[in-house]
Amino acid sequence: MTRGRRWGAAVLAVAVLTGGCTGDDDGRFRPGAADVGDPYVPGSGNGGYDVGHYALKVRYDPADDRLTGEAVLTATATRALSRFQLDLAGLTVDRVRVDGAPAKHRRDGAELVVTPAHGLPAGQRFSVEVTYGGVPEPLPSAELGDGGFQATGDGAIALGQPESASTWYPVNDHPSDKATYEIEVTVPDGLAALSNGVPRGTASRDGWTTWRWSEASPMASYLSTLVIGNYRVATGTHAGKPMITAVAATLPADGPAAASVARTGEIADFLAGRFGPYPFDAYGGIVVADDRIRYALETQSRPVYGPGFFRGTRPNTEVVAHELAHQWFGDSVSVARWSDLWLNEGFATYAEWLWVEHDGGRAVERAFTDRYAVTDWSKPTVDPGRAAMFGDAVYQRGALAVHALRRAVGDATFFRILRGWLAERRNGTATTADFIGYAERTAGKPLRPLFDAWLIGASPPALP
Ligand SMILES: [Zn+2]
């Protein structure tokens, strides 16, 4: 994300394996946990299962703001479950089926509690069909304005970090459970309905058009998006993959927004030269005109940019470089918990420095020394606290730590670490400790003291 500038302990159980036992070690089915225990997002995500795929069909009518949806989740029980929960904020659930059979369901705040007719044994794959609808409501967020589904004058925008997905579909809403997606969006003829991944065509009937999208690489739920409205949509290819860009029709066709996203392919290629192959099957970008979107977000394969980034007379390619860098750092390799967000933002900020230098602007070394001079070292980069998760310590101090690593190990080893890390962790999740361990193994020397000083030390670190 870029903010607008202007504005249990392991339990050692002695398992007694008995024939026909399908519950936990003691043969019992228990409820799945109501969240994943991430203190940055209490209530988000759920325990006891892992989603592999979401097949979503939603219909949205801007005339009355009503959304109707049908979600089919394919999941695997990670323990014996008597019931489980999904995140779903607002909206009314009409029907839930598990493996095709009616399941009991009730709402508990922003949770949908599902009790299947029979317990689900650990390791069992199962499907959940949820039929739902209503007028979606955004989630309040103090720092960034509302996230989640927001109606606009001509359509809607579903967007937001760390949470947004639960406002438009039932979901295990935490980046630790990534899944593939097929998204079908039906809107009145004439409106665009944009989402993630590869376009699978459109079909019109009775005044409605269905837009189909498919994301075949595992995606964290906060990286899913839906943008509906009047857009100038450009469909092409780049490096053999679909490139879909869209700019709100109310923004000028030849203005800085259009000129900035038009450089998406060039910037992605530059980053691929540093980080390794672009990780997804499609490229793109969407510029919205709604001033409530005061940030840009790295929604998978197709970042969404708020209008505030393009108010100047010249293109803003820094924000494009930032969001595209996240396709590697954040989207392909995702945080397992939000306290490690610098693994996304420190690298995306560093990528801005790399791009600006490449594009003829300030040198990386200069960006580093300028930022070093003004950094508040009392604020930690790792586990900064929920209120500071989008603060300078995560972004700018994080980027300083990345460059400190480069100085400490030299260019060749530094880029070998980045490329190797991204290849090894592709489509997965990771923690700060994972990254430091990988860097140490690749560099062949201890780096923990360096990272401690640059990420969490309370005084200015010595320059490596
Ligand atoms: Zn970012």
CSV table of C-alpha atoms and ligand atoms in Angstrom, one decimal:
chain,number,residue,atom,x,y,z
A,1,MET,CA,0.0,0.0,0.0
A,2,THR,CA,1.0,3.6,-0.6
A,3,ARG,CA,-0.7,6.3,1.4
A,4,GLY,CA,-1.6,9.5,-0.3
A,5,ARG,CA,1.0,12.1,0.3
A,6,ARG,CA,-1.3,15.0,0.6
A,7,TRP,CA,-3.5,14.2,2.7
A,8,GLY,CA,-0.1,-22.9,21.0
A,9,ALA,CA,2.5,-24.1,22.2
A,10,ALA,CA,2.9,-27.5,20.6
A,11,VAL,CA,1.0,-30.1,22.5
A,12,LEU,CA,2.8,-33.4,22.8
A,13,ALA,CA,0.0,-35.8,22.5
A,14,VAL,CA,0.4,-39.6,22.6
A,15,ALA,CA,-1.9,-40.5,19.8
A,16,VAL,CA,-3.7,-43.8,20.3
A,17,LEU,CA,-4.6,-44.7,16.8
A,18,THR,CA,-7.8,-46.6,16.7
A,19,GLY,CA,-9.4,-48.1,13.6
A,20,GLY,CA,-12.2,-45.9,12.2
A,21,CYS,CA,-11.3,-42.9,14.4
A,22,THR,CA,-12.2,-39.8,12.4
A,23,GLY,CA,-12.0,-37.1,15.0
A,24,ASP,CA,-9.0,-35.6,16.8
A,25,ASP,CA,-6.6,-37.8,18.7
A,26,ASP,CA,-9.3,-38.4,21.2
A,27,GLY,CA,-11.8,-39.1,18.5
A,28,ARG,CA,-13.8,-35.9,19.0
A,29,PHE,CA,-14.8,-33.1,16.6
A,30,ARG,CA,-14.4,-29.6,18.0
A,31,PRO,CA,-15.4,-26.1,16.7
A,32,GLY,CA,-12.8,-24.3,14.6
A,33,ALA,CA,-11.3,-21.2,16.1
A,34,ALA,CA,-13.1,-17.9,15.6
A,35,ASP,CA,-9.9,-16.1,14.4
A,36,VAL,CA,-6.3,-16.7,13.7
A,37,GLY,CA,-5.0,-14.9,16.7
A,38,ASP,CA,-3.3,-12.0,14.9
A,39,PRO,CA,-3.5,-9.1,17.4
A,40,TYR,CA,-3.4,-6.6,14.5
A,41,VAL,CA,-6.8,-7.8,13.2
A,42,PRO,CA,-8.8,-9.3,16.1
A,43,GLY,CA,-11.6,-11.5,14.8
A,44,SER,CA,-10.1,-11.9,11.3
A,45,GLY,CA,-9.4,-15.2,9.8
A,46,ASN,CA,-10.5,-18.5,11.3
A,47,GLY,CA,-9.0,-21.7,12.5
A,48,GLY,CA,-9.4,-25.3,11.6
A,49,TYR,CA,-9.4,-25.3,7.9
A,50,ASP,CA,-7.5,-24.0,4.9
A,51,VAL,CA,-9.2,-22.6,1.8
A,52,GLY,CA,-7.8,-23.7,-1.6
A,53,HIS,CA,-10.2,-22.0,-4.0
A,54,TYR,CA,-12.9,-19.4,-4.1
A,55,ALA,CA,-15.5,-19.5,-6.9
A,56,LEU,CA,-17.4,-16.2,-6.5
A,57,LYS,CA,-20.5,-15.0,-8.5
A,58,VAL,CA,-21.7,-11.6,-7.5
A,59,ARG,CA,-24.3,-9.4,-9.1
A,60,TYR,CA,-24.3,-5.7,-8.2
A,61,ASP,CA,-26.9,-3.1,-9.1
A,62,PRO,CA,-25.7,0.5,-8.6
A,63,ALA,CA,-29.3,1.7,-8.8
A,64,ASP,CA,-30.2,0.2,-5.3
A,65,ASP,CA,-26.7,-0.7,-4.1
A,66,ARG,CA,-27.8,-4.3,-3.7
A,67,LEU,CA,-25.3,-7.2,-4.1
A,68,THR,CA,-26.3,-10.8,-4.4
A,69,GLY,CA,-23.7,-13.5,-4.3
A,70,GLU,CA,-23.0,-17.1,-4.5
A,71,ALA,CA,-19.6,-18.3,-3.1
A,72,VAL,CA,-18.3,-21.8,-3.4
A,73,LEU,CA,-15.2,-22.4,-1.2
A,74,THR,CA,-13.1,-25.5,-1.5
A,75,ALA,CA,-11.3,-26.1,1.7
A,76,THR,CA,-9.4,-28.8,3.7
A,77,ALA,CA,-10.0,-29.4,7.4
A,78,THR,CA,-6.8,-29.0,9.3
A,79,ARG,CA,-8.3,-30.7,12.4
A,80,ALA,CA,-11.5,-32.6,13.1
A,81,LEU,CA,-14.3,-30.0,13.0
A,82,SER,CA,-17.8,-30.0,14.4
A,83,ARG,CA,-18.3,-26.5,13.1
A,84,PHE,CA,-16.3,-23.7,11.6
A,85,GLN,CA,-16.5,-20.0,10.9
A,86,LEU,CA,-16.1,-17.7,7.9
A,87,ASP,CA,-15.7,-13.9,8.0
A,88,LEU,CA,-18.7,-12.0,6.5
A,89,ALA,CA,-19.5,-8.4,7.5
A,90,GLY,CA,-23.1,-7.3,7.1
A,91,LEU,CA,-25.1,-9.0,4.3
A,92,THR,CA,-27.8,-11.7,4.8
A,93,VAL,CA,-27.1,-15.3,4.4
A,94,ASP,CA,-29.9,-17.3,2.7
A,95,ARG,CA,-28.4,-20.7,2.5
A,96,VAL,CA,-25.3,-22.7,3.4
A,97,ARG,CA,-24.4,-26.1,2.0
A,98,VAL,CA,-21.4,-28.2,3.0
A,99,ASP,CA,-20.5,-30.9,0.4
A,100,GLY,CA,-24.0,-30.3,-1.1
A,101,ALA,CA,-25.9,-30.9,2.0
A,102,PRO,CA,-27.8,-28.2,3.9
A,103,ALA,CA,-25.8,-26.9,6.9
A,104,LYS,CA,-27.0,-25.0,9.9
A,105,HIS,CA,-25.7,-21.4,10.0
A,106,ARG,CA,-25.9,-18.4,12.2
A,107,ARG,CA,-24.4,-15.0,12.4
A,108,ASP,CA,-22.2,-13.8,15.3
A,109,GLY,CA,-21.2,-10.2,14.5
A,110,ALA,CA,-19.0,-10.3,11.4
A,111,GLU,CA,-18.7,-14.1,11.6
A,112,LEU,CA,-20.7,-16.7,9.8
A,113,VAL,CA,-20.9,-19.8,12.0
A,114,VAL,CA,-21.5,-23.0,10.0
A,115,THR,CA,-22.4,-26.4,11.5
A,116,PRO,CA,-22.3,-29.1,8.9
A,117,ALA,CA,-24.7,-32.1,9.2
A,118,HIS,CA,-21.7,-34.3,10.0
A,119,GLY,CA,-18.3,-33.6,11.5
A,120,LEU,CA,-15.4,-33.0,9.1
A,121,PRO,CA,-12.4,-35.3,9.8
A,122,ALA,CA,-9.0,-33.8,9.8
A,123,GLY,CA,-7.5,-33.7,6.3
A,124,GLN,CA,-10.9,-33.9,4.6
A,125,ARG,CA,-11.5,-31.7,1.6
A,126,PHE,CA,-14.9,-30.1,1.6
A,127,SER,CA,-16.9,-27.5,-0.2
A,128,VAL,CA,-19.0,-24.7,1.3
A,129,GLU,CA,-21.7,-23.0,-0.8
A,130,VAL,CA,-23.0,-19.7,0.6
A,131,THR,CA,-25.9,-17.8,-1.0
A,132,TYR,CA,-26.1,-14.3,0.3
A,133,GLY,CA,-27.1,-10.7,-0.4
A,134,GLY,CA,-27.8,-7.2,0.8
A,135,VAL,CA,-26.4,-3.7,0.7
A,136,PRO,CA,-22.7,-4.1,1.4
A,137,GLU,CA,-21.2,-1.7,4.1
A,138,PRO,CA,-17.6,-0.6,4.3
A,139,LEU,CA,-15.4,-1.4,7.4
A,140,PRO,CA,-14.4,1.7,9.4
A,141,SER,CA,-10.6,2.3,9.5
A,142,ALA,CA,-9.2,5.2,11.5
A,143,GLU,CA,-6.0,5.7,9.6
A,144,LEU,CA,-6.9,5.3,6.0
A,145,GLY,CA,-10.6,6.0,5.7
A,146,ASP,CA,-13.1,3.2,5.1
A,147,GLY,CA,-12.0,0.0,3.6
A,148,GLY,CA,-14.1,-2.7,2.0
A,149,PHE,CA,-17.0,-2.4,-0.3
A,150,GLN,CA,-18.0,1.2,-1.0
A,151,ALA,CA,-20.7,2.4,-3.4
A,152,THR,CA,-19.6,5.1,-5.7
A,153,GLY,CA,-21.7,7.4,-8.0
A,154,ASP,CA,-21.4,5.0,-10.9
A,155,GLY,CA,-20.7,1.7,-9.3
A,156,ALA,CA,-18.6,0.4,-6.4
A,157,ILE,CA,-15.0,-0.2,-5.2
A,158,ALA,CA,-14.1,-3.1,-2.9
A,159,LEU,CA,-10.6,-2.4,-1.6
A,160,GLY,CA,-8.7,-2.2,1.6
A,161,GLN,CA,-5.8,-3.4,3.8
A,162,PRO,CA,-5.6,-5.2,6.2
A,163,GLU,CA,-9.3,-6.2,5.6
A,164,SER,CA,-11.9,-5.7,3.0
A,165,ALA,CA,-12.9,-9.0,1.4
A,166,SER,CA,-15.5,-9.9,4.1
A,167,THR,CA,-17.6,-7.0,3.0
A,168,TRP,CA,-18.4,-8.7,-0.3
A,169,TYR,CA,-17.9,-12.4,0.1
A,170,PRO,CA,-17.6,-15.1,2.9
A,171,VAL,CA,-13.9,-15.6,3.5
A,172,ASN,CA,-11.1,-16.8,5.7
A,173,ASP,CA,-9.9,-13.2,5.9
A,174,HIS,CA,-6.2,-13.4,6.7
A,175,PRO,CA,-3.1,-13.5,4.5
A,176,SER,CA,-2.0,-16.7,6.2
A,177,ASP,CA,-4.7,-18.6,4.2
A,178,LYS,CA,-4.0,-17.8,0.5
A,179,ALA,CA,-6.2,-19.4,-2.2
A,180,THR,CA,-6.9,-19.2,-6.0
A,181,TYR,CA,-10.0,-17.4,-7.3
A,182,GLU,CA,-12.5,-17.3,-10.0
A,183,ILE,CA,-14.6,-14.2,-9.9
A,184,GLU,CA,-17.7,-13.5,-11.9
A,185,VAL,CA,-19.3,-10.1,-11.6
A,186,THR,CA,-22.6,-9.2,-13.2
A,187,VAL,CA,-23.4,-5.5,-13.6
A,188,PRO,CA,-25.8,-3.5,-15.8
A,189,ASP,CA,-24.7,-3.3,-19.5
A,190,GLY,CA,-22.2,-0.4,-20.2
A,191,LEU,CA,-20.4,-0.6,-16.8
A,192,ALA,CA,-17.0,-2.2,-16.4
A,193,ALA,CA,-16.5,-4.8,-13.7
A,194,LEU,CA,-12.8,-5.2,-13.0
A,195,SER,CA,-11.0,-7.7,-10.7
A,196,ASN,CA,-7.9,-9.7,-10.4
A,197,GLY,CA,-6.0,-11.9,-12.7
A,198,VAL,CA,-6.7,-13.1,-16.3
A,199,PRO,CA,-9.8,-11.9,-18.1
A,200,ARG,CA,-12.1,-14.8,-19.1
A,201,GLY,CA,-14.4,-12.8,-21.3
A,202,THR,CA,-17.7,-11.1,-20.9
A,203,ALA,CA,-21.3,-12.2,-21.7
A,204,SER,CA,-24.4,-10.0,-21.9
A,205,ARG,CA,-28.0,-11.0,-21.4
A,206,ASP,CA,-31.2,-9.1,-20.5
A,207,GLY,CA,-29.4,-5.8,-19.9
A,208,TRP,CA,-26.7,-7.3,-17.7
A,209,THR,CA,-23.1,-8.1,-18.5
A,210,THR,CA,-21.0,-10.7,-16.7
A,211,TRP,CA,-17.3,-10.1,-16.5
A,212,ARG,CA,-15.2,-13.2,-15.6
A,213,TRP,CA,-11.7,-13.1,-14.0
A,214,SER,CA,-9.4,-15.9,-12.9
A,215,GLU,CA,-6.5,-15.7,-10.5
A,216,ALA,CA,-4.6,-19.0,-10.6
A,217,SER,CA,-1.8,-18.1,-8.2
A,218,PRO,CA,-2.7,-18.2,-4.5
A,219,MET,CA,-3.9,-14.8,-3.3
A,220,ALA,CA,-4.3,-13.2,0.1
A,221,SER,CA,-7.9,-12.1,0.6
A,222,TYR,CA,-7.0,-8.4,1.1
A,223,LEU,CA,-5.5,-8.5,-2.3
A,224,SER,CA,-8.8,-9.3,-4.0
A,225,THR,CA,-10.6,-6.4,-5.5
A,226,LEU,CA,-13.7,-5.4,-7.3
A,227,VAL,CA,-14.0,-2.1,-9.2
A,228,ILE,CA,-17.3,-1.4,-11.0
A,229,GLY,CA,-18.2,1.8,-12.9
A,230,ASN,CA,-17.5,3.9,-16.0
A,231,TYR,CA,-13.9,3.2,-16.9
A,232,ARG,CA,-11.7,3.4,-20.0
A,233,VAL,CA,-10.5,-0.2,-20.2
A,234,ALA,CA,-7.4,-1.0,-22.2
A,235,THR,CA,-6.9,-4.6,-23.0
A,236,GLY,CA,-3.6,-5.8,-24.5
A,237,THR,CA,-0.7,-8.1,-23.8
A,238,HIS,CA,2.7,-7.6,-22.2
A,239,ALA,CA,5.5,-10.2,-22.3
A,240,GLY,CA,3.0,-12.7,-23.5
A,241,LYS,CA,0.5,-12.1,-20.7
A,242,PRO,CA,-2.7,-10.1,-20.6
A,243,MET,CA,-2.4,-6.5,-19.6
A,244,ILE,CA,-5.6,-4.8,-18.5
A,245,THR,CA,-5.5,-1.2,-17.4
A,246,ALA,CA,-8.5,1.0,-16.6
A,247,VAL,CA,-8.8,4.7,-15.8
A,248,ALA,CA,-12.0,6.2,-14.5
A,249,ALA,CA,-13.8,7.9,-17.4
A,250,THR,CA,-14.0,11.2,-15.5
A,251,LEU,CA,-10.2,11.5,-15.5
A,252,PRO,CA,-8.6,12.9,-18.6
A,253,ALA,CA,-7.6,10.3,-21.2
A,254,ASP,CA,-4.2,11.9,-21.7
A,255,GLY,CA,-3.6,13.1,-18.1
A,256,PRO,CA,-1.0,11.9,-15.6
A,257,ALA,CA,-3.1,9.0,-14.3
A,258,ALA,CA,-3.3,7.4,-17.8
A,259,ALA,CA,0.3,8.2,-18.5
A,260,SER,CA,1.5,6.6,-15.3
A,261,VAL,CA,-0.4,3.3,-15.6
A,262,ALA,CA,0.7,3.2,-19.2
A,263,ARG,CA,4.2,2.6,-18.0
A,264,THR,CA,3.2,-0.5,-16.0
A,265,GLY,CA,4.9,-3.0,-18.4
A,266,GLU,CA,8.1,-1.1,-18.5
A,267,ILE,CA,8.3,-0.7,-14.7
A,268,ALA,CA,7.4,-4.4,-14.2
A,269,ASP,CA,10.2,-5.4,-16.6
A,270,PHE,CA,12.6,-3.2,-14.7
A,271,LEU,CA,11.6,-4.8,-11.4
A,272,ALA,CA,11.8,-8.3,-12.9
A,273,GLY,CA,15.4,-7.5,-13.8
A,274,ARG,CA,16.1,-7.0,-10.1
A,275,PHE,CA,13.8,-9.4,-8.4
A,276,GLY,CA,13.4,-12.3,-10.9
A,277,PRO,CA,10.5,-13.2,-13.1
A,278,TYR,CA,7.1,-11.4,-12.7
A,279,PRO,CA,5.1,-13.8,-10.5
A,280,PHE,CA,1.6,-13.7,-12.0
A,281,ASP,CA,-0.3,-14.5,-15.2
A,282,ALA,CA,-1.5,-11.0,-15.9
A,283,TYR,CA,-0.6,-7.4,-15.5
A,284,GLY,CA,-2.5,-4.2,-15.0
A,285,GLY,CA,-3.7,-1.3,-13.0
A,286,ILE,CA,-6.9,0.6,-12.2
A,287,VAL,CA,-7.1,4.3,-11.4
A,288,VAL,CA,-10.3,5.2,-9.6
A,289,ALA,CA,-11.7,8.8,-9.3
A,290,ASP,CA,-13.3,8.5,-5.9
A,291,ASP,CA,-11.5,10.8,-3.4
A,292,ARG,CA,-12.3,8.5,-0.5
A,293,ILE,CA,-9.6,6.2,-1.8
A,294,ARG,CA,-6.7,8.0,-0.3
A,295,TYR,CA,-4.1,5.3,-1.1
A,296,ALA,CA,-2.9,2.9,-3.7
A,297,LEU,CA,-3.1,-0.9,-3.0
A,298,GLU,CA,-1.2,-3.7,-4.6
A,299,THR,CA,-4.3,-5.8,-5.4
A,300,GLN,CA,-2.9,-8.9,-7.1
A,301,SER,CA,-1.8,-8.5,-10.7
A,302,ARG,CA,-3.9,-5.3,-10.9
A,303,PRO,CA,-3.1,-2.5,-8.3
A,304,VAL,CA,-5.7,0.1,-7.6
A,305,TYR,CA,-4.6,3.7,-7.4
A,306,GLY,CA,-6.6,6.6,-5.7
A,307,PRO,CA,-6.9,9.8,-7.7
A,308,GLY,CA,-4.7,11.8,-5.3
A,309,PHE,CA,-1.5,10.4,-6.8
A,310,PHE,CA,-2.1,12.0,-10.1
A,311,ARG,CA,-3.0,15.6,-9.4
A,312,GLY,CA,0.3,17.0,-10.7
A,313,THR,CA,1.1,17.8,-14.3
A,314,ARG,CA,3.7,15.0,-14.7
A,315,PRO,CA,3.1,11.2,-14.4
A,316,ASN,CA,3.7,9.6,-11.0
A,317,THR,CA,5.7,6.5,-11.7
A,318,GLU,CA,7.0,6.1,-8.1
A,319,VAL,CA,3.6,4.9,-6.9
A,320,VAL,CA,3.4,2.5,-9.8
A,321,ALA,CA,6.8,1.1,-9.0
A,322,HIS,CA,5.8,0.7,-5.4
A,323,GLU,CA,2.6,-1.2,-6.1
A,324,LEU,CA,4.2,-3.4,-8.8
A,325,ALA,CA,7.1,-4.2,-6.4
A,326,HIS,CA,4.5,-5.6,-4.1
A,327,GLN,CA,3.6,-8.2,-6.7
A,328,TRP,CA,6.8,-9.9,-5.6
A,329,PHE,CA,7.0,-8.6,-2.0
A,330,GLY,CA,3.6,-9.0,-0.4
A,331,ASP,CA,1.5,-10.7,-3.1
A,332,SER,CA,3.7,-13.6,-4.2
A,333,VAL,CA,5.5,-13.8,-0.9
A,334,SER,CA,2.9,-12.7,1.8
A,335,VAL,CA,3.2,-11.9,5.4
A,336,ALA,CA,2.1,-14.7,7.7
A,337,ARG,CA,1.1,-12.0,10.3
A,338,TRP,CA,0.6,-8.3,10.1
A,339,SER,CA,3.4,-7.4,12.5
A,340,ASP,CA,5.9,-8.3,9.7
A,341,LEU,CA,4.4,-5.9,7.2
A,342,TRP,CA,7.8,-4.3,6.7
A,343,LEU,CA,8.6,-7.4,4.5
A,344,ASN,CA,6.1,-5.9,2.1
A,345,GLU,CA,6.5,-2.1,2.6
A,346,GLY,CA,10.2,-1.9,3.3
A,347,PHE,CA,10.9,-3.6,0.0
A,348,ALA,CA,8.3,-1.8,-2.0
A,349,THR,CA,9.7,1.5,-0.7
A,350,TYR,CA,13.2,0.4,-1.6
A,351,ALA,CA,11.9,-0.5,-5.1
A,352,GLU,CA,10.8,3.1,-5.5
A,353,TRP,CA,14.3,4.2,-4.8
A,354,LEU,CA,15.6,1.7,-7.3
A,355,TRP,CA,13.1,2.9,-10.0
A,356,VAL,CA,13.7,6.6,-9.4
A,357,GLU,CA,17.5,6.1,-9.8
A,358,HIS,CA,16.9,4.0,-12.9
A,359,ASP,CA,14.5,6.7,-14.3
A,360,GLY,CA,17.2,9.4,-13.9
A,361,GLY,CA,16.2,10.7,-10.5
A,362,ARG,CA,17.9,10.6,-7.1
A,363,ALA,CA,20.5,7.9,-6.5
A,364,VAL,CA,19.6,5.1,-4.1
A,365,GLU,CA,22.7,5.9,-2.0
A,366,ARG,CA,21.4,9.5,-1.7
A,367,ALA,CA,17.9,8.4,-0.8
A,368,PHE,CA,19.4,6.2,1.9
A,369,THR,CA,21.5,9.0,3.5
A,370,ASP,CA,18.7,11.5,3.2
A,371,ARG,CA,16.3,9.2,5.0
A,372,TYR,CA,18.9,8.0,7.6
A,373,ALA,CA,19.3,11.6,8.7
A,374,VAL,CA,15.6,12.1,9.5
A,375,THR,CA,14.7,8.7,10.9
A,376,ASP,CA,13.1,8.4,14.3
A,377,TRP,CA,14.9,5.4,15.7
A,378,SER,CA,12.7,5.1,18.7
A,379,LYS,CA,10.0,3.5,16.5
A,380,PRO,CA,10.5,-0.2,15.6
A,381,THR,CA,10.0,-1.6,12.1
A,382,VAL,CA,9.0,-5.0,13.2
A,383,ASP,CA,5.9,-5.3,15.3
A,384,PRO,CA,5.3,-1.5,15.3
A,385,GLY,CA,1.8,-1.9,16.8
A,386,ARG,CA,-1.5,-1.8,15.0
A,387,ALA,CA,-1.8,2.0,15.0
A,388,ALA,CA,1.6,2.4,13.4
A,389,MET,CA,1.4,-0.5,10.8
A,390,PHE,CA,1.4,2.0,7.9
A,391,GLY,CA,3.9,4.4,9.6
A,392,ASP,CA,7.4,5.6,8.4
A,393,ALA,CA,9.1,3.0,10.6
A,394,VAL,CA,7.6,0.2,8.5
A,395,TYR,CA,8.1,1.9,5.1
A,396,GLN,CA,11.1,4.2,5.3
A,397,ARG,CA,13.1,2.5,8.1
A,398,GLY,CA,12.3,-0.8,6.5
A,399,ALA,CA,13.8,0.5,3.2
A,400,LEU,CA,16.9,1.7,5.1
A,401,ALA,CA,17.3,-1.9,6.5
A,402,VAL,CA,17.1,-3.3,3.0
A,403,HIS,CA,19.8,-1.0,1.8
A,404,ALA,CA,21.9,-1.6,5.0
A,405,LEU,CA,21.8,-5.3,4.0
A,406,ARG,CA,23.0,-4.4,0.5
A,407,ARG,CA,25.9,-2.4,1.9
A,408,ALA,CA,26.8,-5.2,4.3
A,409,VAL,CA,26.9,-8.1,1.8
A,410,GLY,CA,27.6,-6.3,-1.5
A,411,ASP,CA,25.5,-6.0,-4.7
A,412,ALA,CA,25.9,-9.5,-6.1
A,413,THR,CA,25.0,-11.3,-2.8
A,414,PHE,CA,22.2,-8.8,-2.1
A,415,PHE,CA,20.4,-9.4,-5.3
A,416,ARG,CA,21.1,-13.1,-5.0
A,417,ILE,CA,19.3,-13.0,-1.6
A,418,LEU,CA,16.3,-11.2,-3.0
A,419,ARG,CA,15.9,-13.4,-6.1
A,420,GLY,CA,16.5,-16.6,-4.1
A,421,TRP,CA,14.1,-15.6,-1.4
A,422,LEU,CA,11.3,-14.7,-3.8
A,423,ALA,CA,11.8,-18.0,-5.7
A,424,GLU,CA,11.9,-20.1,-2.6
A,425,ARG,CA,8.8,-18.5,-1.0
A,426,ARG,CA,6.8,-17.9,-4.1
A,427,ASN,CA,3.0,-18.3,-3.6
A,428,GLY,CA,3.6,-18.7,0.2
A,429,THR,CA,3.9,-16.7,3.4
A,430,ALA,CA,6.9,-15.8,5.5
A,431,THR,CA,8.1,-14.0,8.7
A,432,THR,CA,10.9,-11.7,9.5
A,433,ALA,CA,12.9,-14.6,11.1
A,434,ASP,CA,12.5,-16.6,7.8
A,435,PHE,CA,14.0,-13.7,5.8
A,436,ILE,CA,16.9,-13.1,8.2
A,437,GLY,CA,17.6,-16.9,8.2
A,438,TYR,CA,17.5,-17.0,4.4
A,439,ALA,CA,19.8,-13.9,4.1
A,440,GLU,CA,22.3,-15.4,6.5
A,441,ARG,CA,22.4,-18.8,4.7
A,442,THR,CA,22.9,-17.1,1.3
A,443,ALA,CA,25.5,-14.6,2.5
A,444,GLY,CA,27.3,-17.2,4.6
A,445,LYS,CA,27.6,-15.0,7.6
A,446,PRO,CA,25.6,-13.9,10.7
A,447,LEU,CA,23.3,-10.9,9.9
A,448,ARG,CA,21.0,-11.0,12.9
A,449,PRO,CA,22.9,-8.2,14.7
A,450,LEU,CA,22.6,-6.0,11.6
A,451,PHE,CA,18.9,-6.6,11.3
A,452,ASP,CA,18.4,-6.0,15.0
A,453,ALA,CA,20.1,-2.7,14.8
A,454,TRP,CA,18.3,-1.5,11.6
A,455,LEU,CA,14.9,-2.9,12.4
A,456,ILE,CA,14.4,-2.5,16.1
A,457,GLY,CA,17.3,-0.8,17.7
A,458,ALA,CA,16.4,2.4,19.5
A,459,SER,CA,19.5,4.4,18.4
A,460,PRO,CA,21.0,5.3,15.0
A,461,PRO,CA,22.8,2.2,13.7
A,462,ALA,CA,26.4,2.4,12.6
A,463,LEU,CA,26.6,2.5,8.8
A,464,PRO,CA,27.8,-0.8,7.4
B,1,ZN,ZN,3.0,-0.6,0.0
